[in-house]
Amino acid sequence: MVVEESDQISGIITDRDLIANLLTEESELSVLTAETSGDDVRAADVMTRDPLTVPADAEIPKVLRQMNEVGARHVPVVEDGSVIGMITLDDLITHVAGESAHVSAQMDNVAGIIRTESTHD
């Protein structure tokens, strides 16, 4: 979830943020202890502040590098100053795996053609 203040992205809340802040005994906000019910926890208390954002036309390898540099698994996609989506590490891995499978199939096809042509010579 993207958190905005004054039409600007101020943070994001991910499953990892919720687990780290609310479901670990080490956290002062943990709902696992008797001291905290979670009723008074605000988005600002658990969000990742000033997250990495990427434009809609960002190239996948660059996005992967940026995500790796900051340790992000979720990145808001922005266009004309507005959030238009969220890209996740899982999305990118699925995309790259699909591209790799496509390239591999093409290489197998080319190898088959070369084998066929070399046996006819």
PDB file of N, CA, C and O in Angstrom, residues 42-108:
ATOM      1  N   ARG A  42      -0.451   3.590  13.730  1.00  0.00           N
ATOM      2  CA  ARG A  42      -0.768   4.362  12.531  1.00  0.00           C
ATOM      3  C   ARG A  42       0.110   3.899  11.363  1.00  0.00           C
ATOM      4  O   ARG A  42       1.146   3.264  11.566  1.00  0.00           O
ATOM      5  N   ALA A  43      -0.292   4.228  10.159  1.00  0.00           N
ATOM      6  CA  ALA A  43       0.482   3.871   8.970  1.00  0.00           C
ATOM      7  C   ALA A  43       1.912   4.373   9.094  1.00  0.00           C
ATOM      8  O   ALA A  43       2.865   3.667   8.753  1.00  0.00           O
ATOM      9  N   ALA A  44       2.078   5.591   9.579  1.00  0.00           N
ATOM     10  CA  ALA A  44       3.413   6.181   9.712  1.00  0.00           C
ATOM     11  C   ALA A  44       4.315   5.383  10.649  1.00  0.00           C
ATOM     12  O   ALA A  44       5.537   5.425  10.524  1.00  0.00           O
ATOM     13  N   ASP A  45       3.713   4.633  11.567  1.00  0.00           N
ATOM     14  CA  ASP A  45       4.497   3.845  12.521  1.00  0.00           C
ATOM     15  C   ASP A  45       5.144   2.622  11.885  1.00  0.00           C
ATOM     16  O   ASP A  45       6.161   2.140  12.377  1.00  0.00           O
ATOM     17  N   VAL A  46       4.564   2.102  10.832  1.00  0.00           N
ATOM     18  CA  VAL A  46       5.060   0.847  10.259  1.00  0.00           C
ATOM     19  C   VAL A  46       5.577   0.972   8.830  1.00  0.00           C
ATOM     20  O   VAL A  46       6.199   0.047   8.312  1.00  0.00           O
ATOM     21  N   MET A  47       5.345   2.099   8.188  1.00  0.00           N
ATOM     22  CA  MET A  47       5.692   2.216   6.763  1.00  0.00           C
ATOM     23  C   MET A  47       7.197   2.366   6.546  1.00  0.00           C
ATOM     24  O   MET A  47       7.926   2.799   7.434  1.00  0.00           O
ATOM     25  N   THR A  48       7.620   1.989   5.354  1.00  0.00           N
ATOM     26  CA  THR A  48       8.965   2.276   4.881  1.00  0.00           C
ATOM     27  C   THR A  48       8.911   3.677   4.295  1.00  0.00           C
ATOM     28  O   THR A  48       8.153   3.930   3.351  1.00  0.00           O
ATOM     29  N   ARG A  49       9.679   4.567   4.876  1.00  0.00           N
ATOM     30  CA  ARG A  49       9.649   5.972   4.448  1.00  0.00           C
ATOM     31  C   ARG A  49      10.480   6.201   3.186  1.00  0.00           C
ATOM     32  O   ARG A  49      11.473   5.524   2.955  1.00  0.00           O
ATOM     33  N   ASP A  50      10.049   7.186   2.393  1.00  0.00           N
ATOM     34  CA  ASP A  50      10.765   7.597   1.182  1.00  0.00           C
ATOM     35  C   ASP A  50      11.199   6.411   0.321  1.00  0.00           C
ATOM     36  O   ASP A  50      12.381   6.206   0.069  1.00  0.00           O
ATOM     37  N   PRO A  51      10.233   5.630  -0.140  1.00  0.00           N
ATOM     38  CA  PRO A  51      10.595   4.440  -0.914  1.00  0.00           C
ATOM     39  C   PRO A  51      11.118   4.781  -2.299  1.00  0.00           C
ATOM     40  O   PRO A  51      10.864   5.859  -2.839  1.00  0.00           O
ATOM     41  N   LEU A  52      11.852   3.844  -2.844  1.00  0.00           N
ATOM     42  CA  LEU A  52      12.259   3.921  -4.243  1.00  0.00           C
ATOM     43  C   LEU A  52      10.996   3.954  -5.088  1.00  0.00           C
ATOM     44  O   LEU A  52      10.038   3.220  -4.805  1.00  0.00           O
ATOM     45  N   THR A  53      10.967   4.795  -6.098  1.00  0.00           N
ATOM     46  CA  THR A  53       9.883   4.794  -7.089  1.00  0.00           C
ATOM     47  C   THR A  53      10.526   4.717  -8.460  1.00  0.00           C
ATOM     48  O   THR A  53      11.693   5.079  -8.630  1.00  0.00           O
ATOM     49  N   VAL A  54       9.778   4.224  -9.429  1.00  0.00           N
ATOM     50  CA  VAL A  54      10.291   4.133 -10.793  1.00  0.00           C
ATOM     51  C   VAL A  54       9.233   4.640 -11.760  1.00  0.00           C
ATOM     52  O   VAL A  54       8.040   4.511 -11.507  1.00  0.00           O
ATOM     53  N   PRO A  55       9.690   5.211 -12.878  1.00  0.00           N
ATOM     54  CA  PRO A  55       8.731   5.627 -13.902  1.00  0.00           C
ATOM     55  C   PRO A  55       8.199   4.402 -14.651  1.00  0.00           C
ATOM     56  O   PRO A  55       8.831   3.342 -14.665  1.00  0.00           O
ATOM     57  N   ALA A  56       7.054   4.553 -15.269  1.00  0.00           N
ATOM     58  CA  ALA A  56       6.418   3.446 -15.988  1.00  0.00           C
ATOM     59  C   ALA A  56       7.285   2.907 -17.124  1.00  0.00           C
ATOM     60  O   ALA A  56       7.205   1.731 -17.462  1.00  0.00           O
ATOM     61  N   ASP A  57       8.146   3.742 -17.696  1.00  0.00           N
ATOM     62  CA  ASP A  57       8.975   3.298 -18.815  1.00  0.00           C
ATOM     63  C   ASP A  57      10.374   2.850 -18.388  1.00  0.00           C
ATOM     64  O   ASP A  57      11.253   2.674 -19.228  1.00  0.00           O
ATOM     65  N   ALA A  58      10.576   2.622 -17.105  1.00  0.00           N
ATOM     66  CA  ALA A  58      11.887   2.188 -16.617  1.00  0.00           C
ATOM     67  C   ALA A  58      12.246   0.822 -17.186  1.00  0.00           C
ATOM     68  O   ALA A  58      11.387  -0.052 -17.317  1.00  0.00           O
ATOM     69  N   GLU A  59      13.508   0.658 -17.514  1.00  0.00           N
ATOM     70  CA  GLU A  59      13.986  -0.621 -18.053  1.00  0.00           C
ATOM     71  C   GLU A  59      14.169  -1.616 -16.912  1.00  0.00           C
ATOM     72  O   GLU A  59      14.687  -1.275 -15.838  1.00  0.00           O
ATOM     73  N   ILE A  60      13.749  -2.847 -17.150  1.00  0.00           N
ATOM     74  CA  ILE A  60      13.737  -3.886 -16.123  1.00  0.00           C
ATOM     75  C   ILE A  60      15.112  -4.086 -15.476  1.00  0.00           C
ATOM     76  O   ILE A  60      15.205  -4.132 -14.244  1.00  0.00           O
ATOM     77  N   PRO A  61      16.205  -4.217 -16.244  1.00  0.00           N
ATOM     78  CA  PRO A  61      17.503  -4.409 -15.578  1.00  0.00           C
ATOM     79  C   PRO A  61      17.859  -3.263 -14.626  1.00  0.00           C
ATOM     80  O   PRO A  61      18.389  -3.506 -13.539  1.00  0.00           O
ATOM     81  N   LYS A  62      17.521  -2.033 -15.003  1.00  0.00           N
ATOM     82  CA  LYS A  62      17.800  -0.891 -14.137  1.00  0.00           C
ATOM     83  C   LYS A  62      16.955  -0.960 -12.864  1.00  0.00           C
ATOM     84  O   LYS A  62      17.443  -0.688 -11.765  1.00  0.00           O
ATOM     85  N   VAL A  63      15.692  -1.329 -13.001  1.00  0.00           N
ATOM     86  CA  VAL A  63      14.811  -1.451 -11.836  1.00  0.00           C
ATOM     87  C   VAL A  63      15.352  -2.521 -10.893  1.00  0.00           C
ATOM     88  O   VAL A  63      15.410  -2.321  -9.675  1.00  0.00           O
ATOM     89  N   LEU A  64      15.770  -3.649 -11.442  1.00  0.00           N
ATOM     90  CA  LEU A  64      16.328  -4.720 -10.613  1.00  0.00           C
ATOM     91  C   LEU A  64      17.570  -4.247  -9.867  1.00  0.00           C
ATOM     92  O   LEU A  64      17.734  -4.541  -8.682  1.00  0.00           O
ATOM     93  N   ARG A  65      18.447  -3.514 -10.546  1.00  0.00           N
ATOM     94  CA  ARG A  65      19.654  -2.984  -9.895  1.00  0.00           C
ATOM     95  C   ARG A  65      19.285  -2.041  -8.756  1.00  0.00           C
ATOM     96  O   ARG A  65      19.830  -2.130  -7.653  1.00  0.00           O
ATOM     97  N   GLN A  66      18.343  -1.136  -9.024  1.00  0.00           N
ATOM     98  CA  GLN A  66      17.935  -0.175  -7.997  1.00  0.00           C
ATOM     99  C   GLN A  66      17.300  -0.882  -6.801  1.00  0.00           C
ATOM    100  O   GLN A  66      17.583  -0.536  -5.651  1.00  0.00           O
ATOM    101  N   MET A  67      16.451  -1.858  -7.069  1.00  0.00           N
ATOM    102  CA  MET A  67      15.816  -2.599  -5.986  1.00  0.00           C
ATOM    103  C   MET A  67      16.863  -3.324  -5.150  1.00  0.00           C
ATOM    104  O   MET A  67      16.786  -3.340  -3.916  1.00  0.00           O
ATOM    105  N   ASN A  68      17.848  -3.898  -5.815  1.00  0.00           N
ATOM    106  CA  ASN A  68      18.921  -4.599  -5.116  1.00  0.00           C
ATOM    107  C   ASN A  68      19.729  -3.637  -4.251  1.00  0.00           C
ATOM    108  O   ASN A  68      20.073  -3.958  -3.111  1.00  0.00           O
ATOM    109  N   GLU A  69      20.020  -2.453  -4.782  1.00  0.00           N
ATOM    110  CA  GLU A  69      20.819  -1.468  -4.049  1.00  0.00           C
ATOM    111  C   GLU A  69      20.163  -1.034  -2.750  1.00  0.00           C
ATOM    112  O   GLU A  69      20.839  -0.816  -1.746  1.00  0.00           O
ATOM    113  N   VAL A  70      18.840  -0.888  -2.755  1.00  0.00           N
ATOM    114  CA  VAL A  70      18.143  -0.408  -1.558  1.00  0.00           C
ATOM    115  C   VAL A  70      17.449  -1.525  -0.780  1.00  0.00           C
ATOM    116  O   VAL A  70      16.857  -1.272   0.263  1.00  0.00           O
ATOM    117  N   GLY A  71      17.516  -2.747  -1.289  1.00  0.00           N
ATOM    118  CA  GLY A  71      16.882  -3.873  -0.607  1.00  0.00           C
ATOM    119  C   GLY A  71      15.364  -3.843  -0.665  1.00  0.00           C
ATOM    120  O   GLY A  71      14.695  -4.298   0.255  1.00  0.00           O
ATOM    121  N   ALA A  72      14.815  -3.321  -1.749  1.00  0.00           N
ATOM    122  CA  ALA A  72      13.360  -3.204  -1.898  1.00  0.00           C
ATOM    123  C   ALA A  72      12.786  -4.429  -2.593  1.00  0.00           C
ATOM    124  O   ALA A  72      13.409  -4.989  -3.487  1.00  0.00           O
ATOM    125  N   ARG A  73      11.599  -4.820  -2.185  1.00  0.00           N
ATOM    126  CA  ARG A  73      10.872  -5.905  -2.846  1.00  0.00           C
ATOM    127  C   ARG A  73       9.594  -5.409  -3.500  1.00  0.00           C
ATOM    128  O   ARG A  73       8.978  -6.122  -4.270  1.00  0.00           O
ATOM    129  N   HIS A  74       9.187  -4.174  -3.158  1.00  0.00           N
ATOM    130  CA  HIS A  74       7.989  -3.546  -3.711  1.00  0.00           C
ATOM    131  C   HIS A  74       8.342  -2.115  -4.082  1.00  0.00           C
ATOM    132  O   HIS A  74       8.916  -1.393  -3.261  1.00  0.00           O
ATOM    133  N   VAL A  75       7.981  -1.701  -5.301  1.00  0.00           N
ATOM    134  CA  VAL A  75       8.327  -0.356  -5.762  1.00  0.00           C
ATOM    135  C   VAL A  75       7.119   0.268  -6.458  1.00  0.00           C
ATOM    136  O   VAL A  75       6.601  -0.295  -7.424  1.00  0.00           O
ATOM    137  N   PRO A  76       6.694   1.438  -5.977  1.00  0.00           N
ATOM    138  CA  PRO A  76       5.614   2.140  -6.673  1.00  0.00           C
ATOM    139  C   PRO A  76       6.061   2.598  -8.060  1.00  0.00           C
ATOM    140  O   PRO A  76       7.192   3.055  -8.240  1.00  0.00           O
ATOM    141  N   VAL A  77       5.161   2.464  -9.021  1.00  0.00           N
ATOM    142  CA  VAL A  77       5.402   2.931 -10.383  1.00  0.00           C
ATOM    143  C   VAL A  77       4.642   4.235 -10.540  1.00  0.00           C
ATOM    144  O   VAL A  77       3.439   4.297 -10.248  1.00  0.00           O
ATOM    145  N   VAL A  78       5.349   5.274 -10.981  1.00  0.00           N
ATOM    146  CA  VAL A  78       4.733   6.598 -11.072  1.00  0.00           C
ATOM    147  C   VAL A  78       4.759   7.117 -12.504  1.00  0.00           C
ATOM    148  O   VAL A  78       5.635   6.777 -13.295  1.00  0.00           O
ATOM    149  N   GLU A  79       3.748   7.928 -12.797  1.00  0.00           N
ATOM    150  CA  GLU A  79       3.660   8.584 -14.101  1.00  0.00           C
ATOM    151  C   GLU A  79       2.987   9.931 -13.879  1.00  0.00           C
ATOM    152  O   GLU A  79       1.926  10.000 -13.236  1.00  0.00           O
ATOM    153  N   ASP A  80       3.617  10.970 -14.364  1.00  0.00           N
ATOM    154  CA  ASP A  80       3.091  12.330 -14.193  1.00  0.00           C
ATOM    155  C   ASP A  80       2.793  12.647 -12.731  1.00  0.00           C
ATOM    156  O   ASP A  80       1.788  13.275 -12.396  1.00  0.00           O
ATOM    157  N   GLY A  81       3.662  12.174 -11.821  1.00  0.00           N
ATOM    158  CA  GLY A  81       3.513  12.468 -10.405  1.00  0.00           C
ATOM    159  C   GLY A  81       2.487  11.645  -9.660  1.00  0.00           C
ATOM    160  O   GLY A  81       2.278  11.835  -8.470  1.00  0.00           O
ATOM    161  N   SER A  82       1.830  10.716 -10.350  1.00  0.00           N
ATOM    162  CA  SER A  82       0.810   9.878  -9.710  1.00  0.00           C
ATOM    163  C   SER A  82       1.240   8.418  -9.702  1.00  0.00           C
ATOM    164  O   SER A  82       1.860   7.942 -10.657  1.00  0.00           O
ATOM    165  N   VAL A  83       0.861   7.731  -8.654  1.00  0.00           N
ATOM    166  CA  VAL A  83       1.135   6.297  -8.578  1.00  0.00           C
ATOM    167  C   VAL A  83       0.149   5.576  -9.492  1.00  0.00           C
ATOM    168  O   VAL A  83      -1.056   5.760  -9.381  1.00  0.00           O
ATOM    169  N   ILE A  84       0.692   4.773 -10.407  1.00  0.00           N
ATOM    170  CA  ILE A  84      -0.172   4.031 -11.329  1.00  0.00           C
ATOM    171  C   ILE A  84      -0.099   2.522 -11.102  1.00  0.00           C
ATOM    172  O   ILE A  84      -0.821   1.767 -11.744  1.00  0.00           O
ATOM    173  N   GLY A  85       0.778   2.121 -10.195  1.00  0.00           N
ATOM    174  CA  GLY A  85       0.896   0.697  -9.916  1.00  0.00           C
ATOM    175  C   GLY A  85       2.018   0.403  -8.951  1.00  0.00           C
ATOM    176  O   GLY A  85       2.667   1.315  -8.434  1.00  0.00           O
ATOM    177  N   MET A  86       2.223  -0.884  -8.735  1.00  0.00           N
ATOM    178  CA  MET A  86       3.278  -1.351  -7.846  1.00  0.00           C
ATOM    179  C   MET A  86       3.946  -2.524  -8.532  1.00  0.00           C
ATOM    180  O   MET A  86       3.265  -3.427  -9.029  1.00  0.00           O
ATOM    181  N   ILE A  87       5.257  -2.494  -8.611  1.00  0.00           N
ATOM    182  CA  ILE A  87       5.980  -3.621  -9.182  1.00  0.00           C
ATOM    183  C   ILE A  87       6.707  -4.325  -8.050  1.00  0.00           C
ATOM    184  O   ILE A  87       7.209  -3.674  -7.131  1.00  0.00           O
ATOM    185  N   THR A  88       6.687  -5.647  -8.093  1.00  0.00           N
ATOM    186  CA  THR A  88       7.309  -6.417  -7.024  1.00  0.00           C
ATOM    187  C   THR A  88       8.468  -7.230  -7.579  1.00  0.00           C
ATOM    188  O   THR A  88       8.568  -7.472  -8.786  1.00  0.00           O
ATOM    189  N   LEU A  89       9.324  -7.655  -6.671  1.00  0.00           N
ATOM    190  CA  LEU A  89      10.436  -8.507  -7.073  1.00  0.00           C
ATOM    191  C   LEU A  89       9.909  -9.779  -7.720  1.00  0.00           C
ATOM    192  O   LEU A  89      10.459 -10.253  -8.711  1.00  0.00           O
ATOM    193  N   ASP A  90       8.818 -10.317  -7.198  1.00  0.00           N
ATOM    194  CA  ASP A  90       8.211 -11.517  -7.789  1.00  0.00           C
ATOM    195  C   ASP A  90       7.774 -11.264  -9.229  1.00  0.00           C
ATOM    196  O   ASP A  90       7.952 -12.119 -10.099  1.00  0.00           O
ATOM    197  N   ASP A  91       7.197 -10.080  -9.496  1.00  0.00           N
ATOM    198  CA  ASP A  91       6.800  -9.718 -10.865  1.00  0.00           C
ATOM    199  C   ASP A  91       8.012  -9.763 -11.793  1.00  0.00           C
ATOM    200  O   ASP A  91       7.944 -10.292 -12.907  1.00  0.00           O
ATOM    201  N   LEU A  92       9.104  -9.171 -11.334  1.00  0.00           N
ATOM    202  CA  LEU A  92      10.299  -9.083 -12.172  1.00  0.00           C
ATOM    203  C   LEU A  92      10.937 -10.440 -12.388  1.00  0.00           C
ATOM    204  O   LEU A  92      11.378 -10.754 -13.496  1.00  0.00           O
ATOM    205  N   ILE A  93      10.966 -11.255 -11.349  1.00  0.00           N
ATOM    206  CA  ILE A  93      11.534 -12.606 -11.493  1.00  0.00           C
ATOM    207  C   ILE A  93      10.711 -13.417 -12.490  1.00  0.00           C
ATOM    208  O   ILE A  93      11.262 -14.100 -13.354  1.00  0.00           O
ATOM    209  N   THR A  94       9.397 -13.324 -12.390  1.00  0.00           N
ATOM    210  CA  THR A  94       8.515 -14.030 -13.328  1.00  0.00           C
ATOM    211  C   THR A  94       8.765 -13.554 -14.758  1.00  0.00           C
ATOM    212  O   THR A  94       8.857 -14.362 -15.688  1.00  0.00           O
ATOM    213  N   HIS A  95       8.902 -12.238 -14.931  1.00  0.00           N
ATOM    214  CA  HIS A  95       9.148 -11.679 -16.259  1.00  0.00           C
ATOM    215  C   HIS A  95      10.498 -12.154 -16.823  1.00  0.00           C
ATOM    216  O   HIS A  95      10.573 -12.608 -17.967  1.00  0.00           O
ATOM    217  N   VAL A  96      11.533 -12.060 -16.011  1.00  0.00           N
ATOM    218  CA  VAL A  96      12.870 -12.462 -16.462  1.00  0.00           C
ATOM    219  C   VAL A  96      12.902 -13.953 -16.766  1.00  0.00           C
ATOM    220  O   VAL A  96      13.492 -14.380 -17.759  1.00  0.00           O
ATOM    221  N   ALA A  97      12.251 -14.756 -15.937  1.00  0.00           N
ATOM    222  CA  ALA A  97      12.201 -16.202 -16.184  1.00  0.00           C
ATOM    223  C   ALA A  97      11.490 -16.500 -17.500  1.00  0.00           C
ATOM    224  O   ALA A  97      11.920 -17.355 -18.273  1.00  0.00           O
ATOM    225  N   GLY A  98      10.406 -15.784 -17.765  1.00  0.00           N
ATOM    226  CA  GLY A  98       9.687 -15.957 -19.027  1.00  0.00           C
ATOM    227  C   GLY A  98      10.541 -15.578 -20.220  1.00  0.00           C
ATOM    228  O   GLY A  98      10.554 -16.274 -21.241  1.00  0.00           O
ATOM    229  N   GLU A  99      11.263 -14.466 -20.095  1.00  0.00           N
ATOM    230  CA  GLU A  99      12.164 -14.036 -21.169  1.00  0.00           C
ATOM    231  C   GLU A  99      13.263 -15.074 -21.385  1.00  0.00           C
ATOM    232  O   GLU A  99      13.604 -15.390 -22.521  1.00  0.00           O
ATOM    233  N   SER A 100      13.807 -15.607 -20.292  1.00  0.00           N
ATOM    234  CA  SER A 100      14.870 -16.613 -20.389  1.00  0.00           C
ATOM    235  C   SER A 100      14.358 -17.870 -21.081  1.00  0.00           C
ATOM    236  O   SER A 100      15.053 -18.457 -21.911  1.00  0.00           O
ATOM    237  N   ALA A 101      13.141 -18.282 -20.739  1.00  0.00           N
ATOM    238  CA  ALA A 101      12.553 -19.466 -21.366  1.00  0.00           C
ATOM    239  C   ALA A 101      12.350 -19.225 -22.859  1.00  0.00           C
ATOM    240  O   ALA A 101      12.597 -20.113 -23.684  1.00  0.00           O
ATOM    241  N   HIS A 102      11.928 -18.013 -23.219  1.00  0.00           N
ATOM    242  CA  HIS A 102      11.727 -17.671 -24.628  1.00  0.00           C
ATOM    243  C   HIS A 102      13.056 -17.712 -25.381  1.00  0.00           C
ATOM    244  O   HIS A 102      13.143 -18.281 -26.475  1.00  0.00           O
ATOM    245  N   VAL A 103      14.090 -17.120 -24.808  1.00  0.00           N
ATOM    246  CA  VAL A 103      15.419 -17.121 -25.449  1.00  0.00           C
ATOM    247  C   VAL A 103      15.930 -18.544 -25.569  1.00  0.00           C
ATOM    248  O   VAL A 103      16.477 -18.930 -26.607  1.00  0.00           O
ATOM    249  N   SER A 104      15.742 -19.339 -24.523  1.00  0.00           N
ATOM    250  CA  SER A 104      16.190 -20.727 -24.557  1.00  0.00           C
ATOM    251  C   SER A 104      15.486 -21.505 -25.666  1.00  0.00           C
ATOM    252  O   SER A 104      16.112 -22.276 -26.401  1.00  0.00           O
ATOM    253  N   ALA A 105      14.190 -21.297 -25.826  1.00  0.00           N
ATOM    254  CA  ALA A 105      13.435 -21.976 -26.890  1.00  0.00           C
ATOM    255  C   ALA A 105      13.939 -21.543 -28.262  1.00  0.00           C
ATOM    256  O   ALA A 105      14.070 -22.378 -29.171  1.00  0.00           O
ATOM    257  N   GLN A 106      14.235 -20.271 -28.422  1.00  0.00           N
ATOM    258  CA  GLN A 106      14.766 -19.776 -29.694  1.00  0.00           C
ATOM    259  C   GLN A 106      16.128 -20.396 -29.989  1.00  0.00           C
ATOM    260  O   GLN A 106      16.414 -20.774 -31.126  1.00  0.00           O
ATOM    261  N   MET A 107      16.967 -20.493 -28.963  1.00  0.00           N
ATOM    262  CA  MET A 107      18.296 -21.093 -29.143  1.00  0.00           C
ATOM    263  C   MET A 107      18.182 -22.569 -29.506  1.00  0.00           C
ATOM    264  O   MET A 107      18.918 -23.064 -30.357  1.00  0.00           O
ATOM    265  N   ASP A 108      17.245 -23.272 -28.874  1.00  0.00           N
ATOM    266  CA  ASP A 108      17.019 -24.682 -29.213  1.00  0.00           C
ATOM    267  C   ASP A 108      16.578 -24.815 -30.666  1.00  0.00           C
ATOM    268  O   ASP A 108      17.009 -25.713 -31.380  1.00  0.00           O
TER     269      ASP A 108
END
